[in-house]
């Protein structure tokens, strides 16, 4: 990995006259761009691992009576005589969720793009605390190692689901997993620490290190989204750490915080977990919304429709995120008065979400659409997020939720938001900022093929799951073939599994494009998309320290098709104004 | 001409305080949430559950802890005095006050260790000999909360040792107070958490 | 606490631009409150009075530390907003979860 990063960023740093050792430049680097690229490789690796776990699950669900191909290469504790063991299936479910949330999507949204974009888009030389930034990456490494190695300890990896409901998670005798569960908890505490260090850095940088002229309402929406996300992470992650530590004590030193037989409260775990968990959901979607806004404005050659409304929508989504966590717990037997409160507060989230969706459509409306790959993914994001958001409204209502709770309907919903939402936006972001990061373009044709394959197979995988949930297929079920009410769904499950394989395979097309372009991609211009934000006004890739001299900002972030500019259809944020700044610019 | 203007313009107005201080306060916000998770669980487990709790002074040694509270409050005032001494360029004062703060932090930890040992070996709770983290929710919450506070004190003492070492080389002074102020913020926060913990764990 | 008066938000450092805070006075204040707390805890009065007065004194002490030792009293308003920002989240968390049990 190290050499790859060295290759990729070498050009940027060789031009510098820094007398730094190789280790300081590429491994223990404090340069936010190098750290972002380190995060990118790490998270892509975990994305591949998490996807692989899902493929094994899909095989088991579709063909529970057939041995898995190449099952022999797995240890007996996972796959016995070709069949995935139920305990291992539990681990697959748990670890797929955990890895995707904590080690793939969250660090990719925040670790990669908050790191890369915040200083560049704000005109700062680096983060406020570069050394802390380096630690926040290196804390992720032991966390990843703990997660991966937990598969190979006695009892296997954690098997109580990624939400870790007590007492199932607190009593090793119930799942048969002891050490693996503890390693999971330790790894989450580490990830929490890393995320707090990161958030601290992002918040401080945004508050105190904006270039001259970069007022709050001239910040690109990406930075707004990442800033609010960092606040969510800062306030939510410590609660998970506290709860996780208490759960760890329940397992190791015999306390009973969450064990009813010792006087503890299992429901307290659910409350603490979701007090973290719901802000976490917005940590996973807000940055994606930011990337999408950016890409849509660039691809439509129009200013974002309703910039300030977008900002306030982000802020109100984040605020609401702290008062809706109970909608994950309608089935827990909690106070019914609370249930109603949470239903209402959850329905309110539809308002800012709809504002954002309509503003994205307003941005594209009568725009001069450039359908390059990032733009395709951004449009895909809007469509998929709308589907995921609409099915979310179903679940906000207690009576409906009680019917579909813990079914595949929920699985469909989460994946429409997390894959169709976050990951689509992330693919868009990778294609979009790749030239800035590595100085080369990714291949457009391959990118477009990748987009269409992803879009088609994604919907083939997850749309039918709504129906499976409605007929009562339970989520996390190991073998659905034994239930009378599920007799008719075997073909659907086989279709989903075949599509899932194709979806995973299309990921490798992306990976090929990614690595091939590192060396063979077309050399990128400094501003290949004709974008206005500050990062595009630097060389591709930017040099160590980002700016020879700090830019001065004169305009808002999305000045496309500006009537006062005739030679081109965009006006960079730091371009000296020969024309009066339009009304939206302040 | 544009460049000359660029060089002259200051960065955008942030919080009107220097970056390290913003960073420390942001970090303390996350610490507030961490202790809120622990203290909130304590409140809920104590007042929402049927498990029994000891009366003040029944199990925990309030006089010893009151002395410990006194020590921690004193260390807070010496910390702030060290900062004031740095502003006034009183090198002797910086060294003296940092050393006192370091010493009192270490004393706090020593007394806490003594308290833990006594409780575990000789504590009496619900007829069982020894008050341990396994002694019901009372023991579990007590050791978790005070333990994590003690861990924070430990980190603070390590940093104070580092600051004291630097003071011997005369590195703090009117031109270099930021480090002391930021460390002081952390140390006072730890004191503040203890004020809350002492009240709700030992006295209520 | 008479020096409250005219402290405008000075950019940069607390400790400049205002008279030196009376650190020792606050120290005495904190000690008196601590002694009062220990005293109240062992009084033979109804429990709810003890609990309420203890909580008031604890918050009072915490405020003294935050305002004077942590210099919040002299910090710009923007920083003070940042500092109180997590408190609503704390309140929501504890109050809502407590609703399960009452």
PDB file of C-alpha atoms in Angstrom, chain A residues 116-287:
ATOM      1  CA  UNK A 116      -8.888  16.110   1.707  1.00  0.00           C
ATOM      2  CA  UNK A 117     -11.457  18.792   1.031  1.00  0.00           C
ATOM      3  CA  UNK A 118     -11.803  20.913   4.143  1.00  0.00           C
ATOM      4  CA  UNK A 119      -8.378  22.568   4.027  1.00  0.00           C
ATOM      5  CA  UNK A 120      -8.356  22.782   0.228  1.00  0.00           C
ATOM      6  CA  UNK A 121     -11.857  24.180  -0.132  1.00  0.00           C
ATOM      7  CA  UNK A 122     -11.335  26.666   2.678  1.00  0.00           C
ATOM      8  CA  UNK A 123      -7.941  27.853   1.506  1.00  0.00           C
ATOM      9  CA  UNK A 124      -6.012  26.558   4.528  1.00  0.00           C
ATOM     10  CA  UNK A 125      -2.493  25.168   4.430  1.00  0.00           C
ATOM     11  CA  UNK A 126      -3.380  22.068   6.388  1.00  0.00           C
ATOM     12  CA  UNK A 127      -5.576  20.945   9.251  1.00  0.00           C
ATOM     13  CA  UNK A 128      -5.508  22.772  12.556  1.00  0.00           C
ATOM     14  CA  UNK A 129      -3.761  19.827  14.239  1.00  0.00           C
ATOM     15  CA  UNK A 130      -1.832  17.822  11.629  1.00  0.00           C
ATOM     16  CA  UNK A 131      -0.219  15.462  14.121  1.00  0.00           C
ATOM     17  CA  UNK A 132      -3.568  14.604  15.693  1.00  0.00           C
ATOM     18  CA  UNK A 133      -4.832  14.000  12.190  1.00  0.00           C
ATOM     19  CA  UNK A 134      -2.086  11.448  11.626  1.00  0.00           C
ATOM     20  CA  UNK A 135      -2.977   9.706  14.911  1.00  0.00           C
ATOM     21  CA  UNK A 136      -6.606   9.521  13.878  1.00  0.00           C
ATOM     22  CA  UNK A 137      -5.539   7.492  10.852  1.00  0.00           C
ATOM     23  CA  UNK A 138      -3.123   5.247  12.683  1.00  0.00           C
ATOM     24  CA  UNK A 139      -5.645   4.436  15.408  1.00  0.00           C
ATOM     25  CA  UNK A 140      -7.785   2.928  12.660  1.00  0.00           C
ATOM     26  CA  UNK A 141      -5.123   0.333  11.874  1.00  0.00           C
ATOM     27  CA  UNK A 142      -5.278  -1.602  15.171  1.00  0.00           C
ATOM     28  CA  UNK A 143      -9.062  -1.261  15.018  1.00  0.00           C
ATOM     29  CA  UNK A 144      -9.062  -2.883  11.579  1.00  0.00           C
ATOM     30  CA  UNK A 145      -6.659  -5.590  12.655  1.00  0.00           C
ATOM     31  CA  UNK A 146      -8.802  -6.394  15.704  1.00  0.00           C
ATOM     32  CA  UNK A 147     -11.885  -6.607  13.517  1.00  0.00           C
ATOM     33  CA  UNK A 148     -10.336  -8.891  10.929  1.00  0.00           C
ATOM     34  CA  UNK A 149      -8.502 -11.133  13.362  1.00  0.00           C
ATOM     35  CA  UNK A 150     -11.625 -11.647  15.433  1.00  0.00           C
ATOM     36  CA  UNK A 151     -12.810 -14.071  12.744  1.00  0.00           C
ATOM     37  CA  UNK A 152     -10.015 -16.439  13.654  1.00  0.00           C
ATOM     38  CA  UNK A 153     -10.223 -16.528  17.447  1.00  0.00           C
ATOM     39  CA  UNK A 154     -12.068 -19.201  19.415  1.00  0.00           C
ATOM     40  CA  UNK A 155     -15.793 -18.645  19.057  1.00  0.00           C
ATOM     41  CA  UNK A 156     -15.380 -16.575  15.913  1.00  0.00           C
ATOM     42  CA  UNK A 157     -16.293 -12.964  15.295  1.00  0.00           C
ATOM     43  CA  UNK A 158     -19.054 -11.039  17.030  1.00  0.00           C
ATOM     44  CA  UNK A 159     -22.463 -12.505  16.283  1.00  0.00           C
ATOM     45  CA  UNK A 160     -25.036 -10.376  18.050  1.00  0.00           C
ATOM     46  CA  UNK A 161     -25.766  -8.035  15.148  1.00  0.00           C
ATOM     47  CA  UNK A 162     -24.116  -4.688  14.558  1.00  0.00           C
ATOM     48  CA  UNK A 163     -26.506  -3.088  17.040  1.00  0.00           C
ATOM     49  CA  UNK A 164     -25.245  -5.446  19.746  1.00  0.00           C
ATOM     50  CA  UNK A 165     -28.467  -5.650  21.703  1.00  0.00           C
ATOM     51  CA  UNK A 166     -27.991  -6.787  25.265  1.00  0.00           C
ATOM     52  CA  UNK A 167     -28.362  -9.301  26.828  1.00  0.00           C
ATOM     53  CA  UNK A 168     -27.574 -11.256  23.636  1.00  0.00           C
ATOM     54  CA  UNK A 169     -24.297  -9.381  23.278  1.00  0.00           C
ATOM     55  CA  UNK A 170     -23.506  -9.256  26.981  1.00  0.00           C
ATOM     56  CA  UNK A 171     -23.721 -12.971  27.688  1.00  0.00           C
ATOM     57  CA  UNK A 172     -21.222 -15.103  25.778  1.00  0.00           C
ATOM     58  CA  UNK A 173     -23.246 -18.247  26.494  1.00  0.00           C
ATOM     59  CA  UNK A 174     -26.086 -16.983  24.291  1.00  0.00           C
ATOM     60  CA  UNK A 175     -24.135 -16.517  21.054  1.00  0.00           C
ATOM     61  CA  UNK A 176     -21.126 -18.694  21.765  1.00  0.00           C
ATOM     62  CA  UNK A 177     -18.914 -15.707  21.012  1.00  0.00           C
ATOM     63  CA  UNK A 178     -16.815 -14.315  23.847  1.00  0.00           C
ATOM     64  CA  UNK A 179     -13.464 -13.043  22.704  1.00  0.00           C
ATOM     65  CA  UNK A 180     -14.702 -11.984  19.269  1.00  0.00           C
ATOM     66  CA  UNK A 181     -17.353  -9.788  20.854  1.00  0.00           C
ATOM     67  CA  UNK A 182     -14.800  -8.162  23.128  1.00  0.00           C
ATOM     68  CA  UNK A 183     -12.471  -7.503  20.216  1.00  0.00           C
ATOM     69  CA  UNK A 184     -15.389  -5.915  18.376  1.00  0.00           C
ATOM     70  CA  UNK A 185     -16.037  -3.603  21.320  1.00  0.00           C
ATOM     71  CA  UNK A 186     -12.390  -2.699  21.698  1.00  0.00           C
ATOM     72  CA  UNK A 187     -12.201  -1.942  18.003  1.00  0.00           C
ATOM     73  CA  UNK A 188     -15.279   0.288  18.168  1.00  0.00           C
ATOM     74  CA  UNK A 189     -13.831   2.229  21.090  1.00  0.00           C
ATOM     75  CA  UNK A 190     -10.683   2.791  19.024  1.00  0.00           C
ATOM     76  CA  UNK A 191     -12.706   3.869  16.002  1.00  0.00           C
ATOM     77  CA  UNK A 192     -14.602   6.236  18.279  1.00  0.00           C
ATOM     78  CA  UNK A 193     -11.352   7.765  19.455  1.00  0.00           C
ATOM     79  CA  UNK A 194     -10.133   8.141  15.892  1.00  0.00           C
ATOM     80  CA  UNK A 195     -13.386   9.711  14.865  1.00  0.00           C
ATOM     81  CA  UNK A 196     -13.334  12.152  17.800  1.00  0.00           C
ATOM     82  CA  UNK A 197      -9.789  13.229  16.935  1.00  0.00           C
ATOM     83  CA  UNK A 198     -10.862  13.692  13.339  1.00  0.00           C
ATOM     84  CA  UNK A 199     -14.011  15.631  14.210  1.00  0.00           C
ATOM     85  CA  UNK A 200     -12.096  17.874  16.566  1.00  0.00           C
ATOM     86  CA  UNK A 201      -9.711  18.695  13.767  1.00  0.00           C
ATOM     87  CA  UNK A 202     -12.392  19.364  11.167  1.00  0.00           C
ATOM     88  CA  UNK A 203     -14.457  21.573  13.466  1.00  0.00           C
ATOM     89  CA  UNK A 204     -11.486  23.631  14.568  1.00  0.00           C
ATOM     90  CA  UNK A 205     -10.229  23.996  11.025  1.00  0.00           C
ATOM     91  CA  UNK A 206     -13.576  25.170   9.693  1.00  0.00           C
ATOM     92  CA  UNK A 207     -14.083  27.592  12.555  1.00  0.00           C
ATOM     93  CA  UNK A 208     -10.674  29.176  12.692  1.00  0.00           C
ATOM     94  CA  UNK A 209      -8.762  28.602   9.476  1.00  0.00           C
ATOM     95  CA  UNK A 210     -10.891  29.930   6.647  1.00  0.00           C
ATOM     96  CA  UNK A 211      -9.081  31.988   4.046  1.00  0.00           C
ATOM     97  CA  UNK A 212      -9.747  35.727   3.850  1.00  0.00           C
ATOM     98  CA  UNK A 213     -13.179  36.292   2.346  1.00  0.00           C
ATOM     99  CA  UNK A 214     -14.360  32.740   3.006  1.00  0.00           C
ATOM    100  CA  UNK A 215     -17.355  33.750   5.088  1.00  0.00           C
ATOM    101  CA  UNK A 216     -19.705  31.129   6.513  1.00  0.00           C
ATOM    102  CA  UNK A 217     -22.136  31.514   3.633  1.00  0.00           C
ATOM    103  CA  UNK A 218     -19.443  31.294   1.001  1.00  0.00           C
ATOM    104  CA  UNK A 219     -18.332  27.855   2.145  1.00  0.00           C
ATOM    105  CA  UNK A 220     -19.016  25.088  -0.374  1.00  0.00           C
ATOM    106  CA  UNK A 221     -21.893  22.827   0.647  1.00  0.00           C
ATOM    107  CA  UNK A 222     -19.440  19.949   0.964  1.00  0.00           C
ATOM    108  CA  UNK A 223     -17.658  21.769   3.736  1.00  0.00           C
ATOM    109  CA  UNK A 224     -20.939  22.662   5.398  1.00  0.00           C
ATOM    110  CA  UNK A 225     -22.035  19.040   5.317  1.00  0.00           C
ATOM    111  CA  UNK A 226     -18.697  17.762   6.602  1.00  0.00           C
ATOM    112  CA  UNK A 227     -18.628  20.402   9.330  1.00  0.00           C
ATOM    113  CA  UNK A 228     -22.065  19.488  10.623  1.00  0.00           C
ATOM    114  CA  UNK A 229     -21.151  15.807  10.319  1.00  0.00           C
ATOM    115  CA  UNK A 230     -18.099  16.398  12.468  1.00  0.00           C
ATOM    116  CA  UNK A 231     -20.277  18.003  15.141  1.00  0.00           C
ATOM    117  CA  UNK A 232     -22.554  14.960  15.065  1.00  0.00           C
ATOM    118  CA  UNK A 233     -19.576  12.636  15.374  1.00  0.00           C
ATOM    119  CA  UNK A 234     -18.083  14.650  18.178  1.00  0.00           C
ATOM    120  CA  UNK A 235     -21.247  14.504  20.240  1.00  0.00           C
ATOM    121  CA  UNK A 236     -22.427  10.999  19.353  1.00  0.00           C
ATOM    122  CA  UNK A 237     -19.303   8.837  19.288  1.00  0.00           C
ATOM    123  CA  UNK A 238     -18.367   9.377  22.970  1.00  0.00           C
ATOM    124  CA  UNK A 239     -21.767   8.039  24.024  1.00  0.00           C
ATOM    125  CA  UNK A 240     -21.113   4.857  22.057  1.00  0.00           C
ATOM    126  CA  UNK A 241     -17.680   4.607  23.648  1.00  0.00           C
ATOM    127  CA  UNK A 242     -19.167   4.944  27.128  1.00  0.00           C
ATOM    128  CA  UNK A 243     -21.871   2.370  26.393  1.00  0.00           C
ATOM    129  CA  UNK A 244     -19.395   0.042  24.672  1.00  0.00           C
ATOM    130  CA  UNK A 245     -17.062   0.175  27.646  1.00  0.00           C
ATOM    131  CA  UNK A 246     -19.905  -0.684  30.002  1.00  0.00           C
ATOM    132  CA  UNK A 247     -20.850  -3.613  27.766  1.00  0.00           C
ATOM    133  CA  UNK A 248     -17.225  -4.703  27.722  1.00  0.00           C
ATOM    134  CA  UNK A 249     -17.232  -4.669  31.533  1.00  0.00           C
ATOM    135  CA  UNK A 250     -20.401  -6.774  31.533  1.00  0.00           C
ATOM    136  CA  UNK A 251     -18.559  -9.345  29.455  1.00  0.00           C
ATOM    137  CA  UNK A 252     -15.176  -9.311  31.098  1.00  0.00           C
ATOM    138  CA  UNK A 253     -15.304  -8.311  34.754  1.00  0.00           C
ATOM    139  CA  UNK A 254     -18.776  -9.487  35.667  1.00  0.00           C
ATOM    140  CA  UNK A 255     -20.732  -6.260  36.057  1.00  0.00           C
ATOM    141  CA  UNK A 256     -24.371  -6.233  35.028  1.00  0.00           C
ATOM    142  CA  UNK A 257     -25.156  -2.844  33.539  1.00  0.00           C
ATOM    143  CA  UNK A 258     -27.296  -4.382  30.816  1.00  0.00           C
ATOM    144  CA  UNK A 259     -28.103  -7.769  32.339  1.00  0.00           C
ATOM    145  CA  UNK A 260     -31.531  -8.022  33.946  1.00  0.00           C
ATOM    146  CA  UNK A 261     -30.528 -10.868  36.248  1.00  0.00           C
ATOM    147  CA  UNK A 262     -28.058  -8.511  37.942  1.00  0.00           C
ATOM    148  CA  UNK A 263     -30.535  -5.645  38.134  1.00  0.00           C
ATOM    149  CA  UNK A 264     -29.344  -4.012  34.917  1.00  0.00           C
ATOM    150  CA  UNK A 265     -31.379  -2.548  32.073  1.00  0.00           C
ATOM    151  CA  UNK A 266     -31.182  -4.044  28.568  1.00  0.00           C
ATOM    152  CA  UNK A 267     -33.305  -1.170  27.341  1.00  0.00           C
ATOM    153  CA  UNK A 268     -30.651   1.269  28.506  1.00  0.00           C
ATOM    154  CA  UNK A 269     -28.265  -0.249  25.984  1.00  0.00           C
ATOM    155  CA  UNK A 270     -30.768   0.287  23.202  1.00  0.00           C
ATOM    156  CA  UNK A 271     -31.267   3.902  24.211  1.00  0.00           C
ATOM    157  CA  UNK A 272     -27.557   4.630  24.466  1.00  0.00           C
ATOM    158  CA  UNK A 273     -26.773   2.772  21.272  1.00  0.00           C
ATOM    159  CA  UNK A 274     -29.407   4.596  19.255  1.00  0.00           C
ATOM    160  CA  UNK A 275     -28.616   7.920  20.843  1.00  0.00           C
ATOM    161  CA  UNK A 276     -25.341   7.354  19.051  1.00  0.00           C
ATOM    162  CA  UNK A 277     -26.849   5.350  16.220  1.00  0.00           C
ATOM    163  CA  UNK A 278     -29.214   7.859  14.772  1.00  0.00           C
ATOM    164  CA  UNK A 279     -26.737  10.721  14.540  1.00  0.00           C
ATOM    165  CA  UNK A 280     -24.482   8.072  13.025  1.00  0.00           C
ATOM    166  CA  UNK A 281     -27.046   7.556  10.274  1.00  0.00           C
ATOM    167  CA  UNK A 282     -26.718  11.237   9.442  1.00  0.00           C
ATOM    168  CA  UNK A 283     -22.958  11.050   9.689  1.00  0.00           C
ATOM    169  CA  UNK A 284     -23.308   8.508   6.895  1.00  0.00           C
ATOM    170  CA  UNK A 285     -25.630  10.562   4.698  1.00  0.00           C
ATOM    171  CA  UNK A 286     -24.866  14.278   5.214  1.00  0.00           C
ATOM    172  CA  UNK A 287     -21.416  14.241   3.591  1.00  0.00           C
TER     173      UNK A 287
END
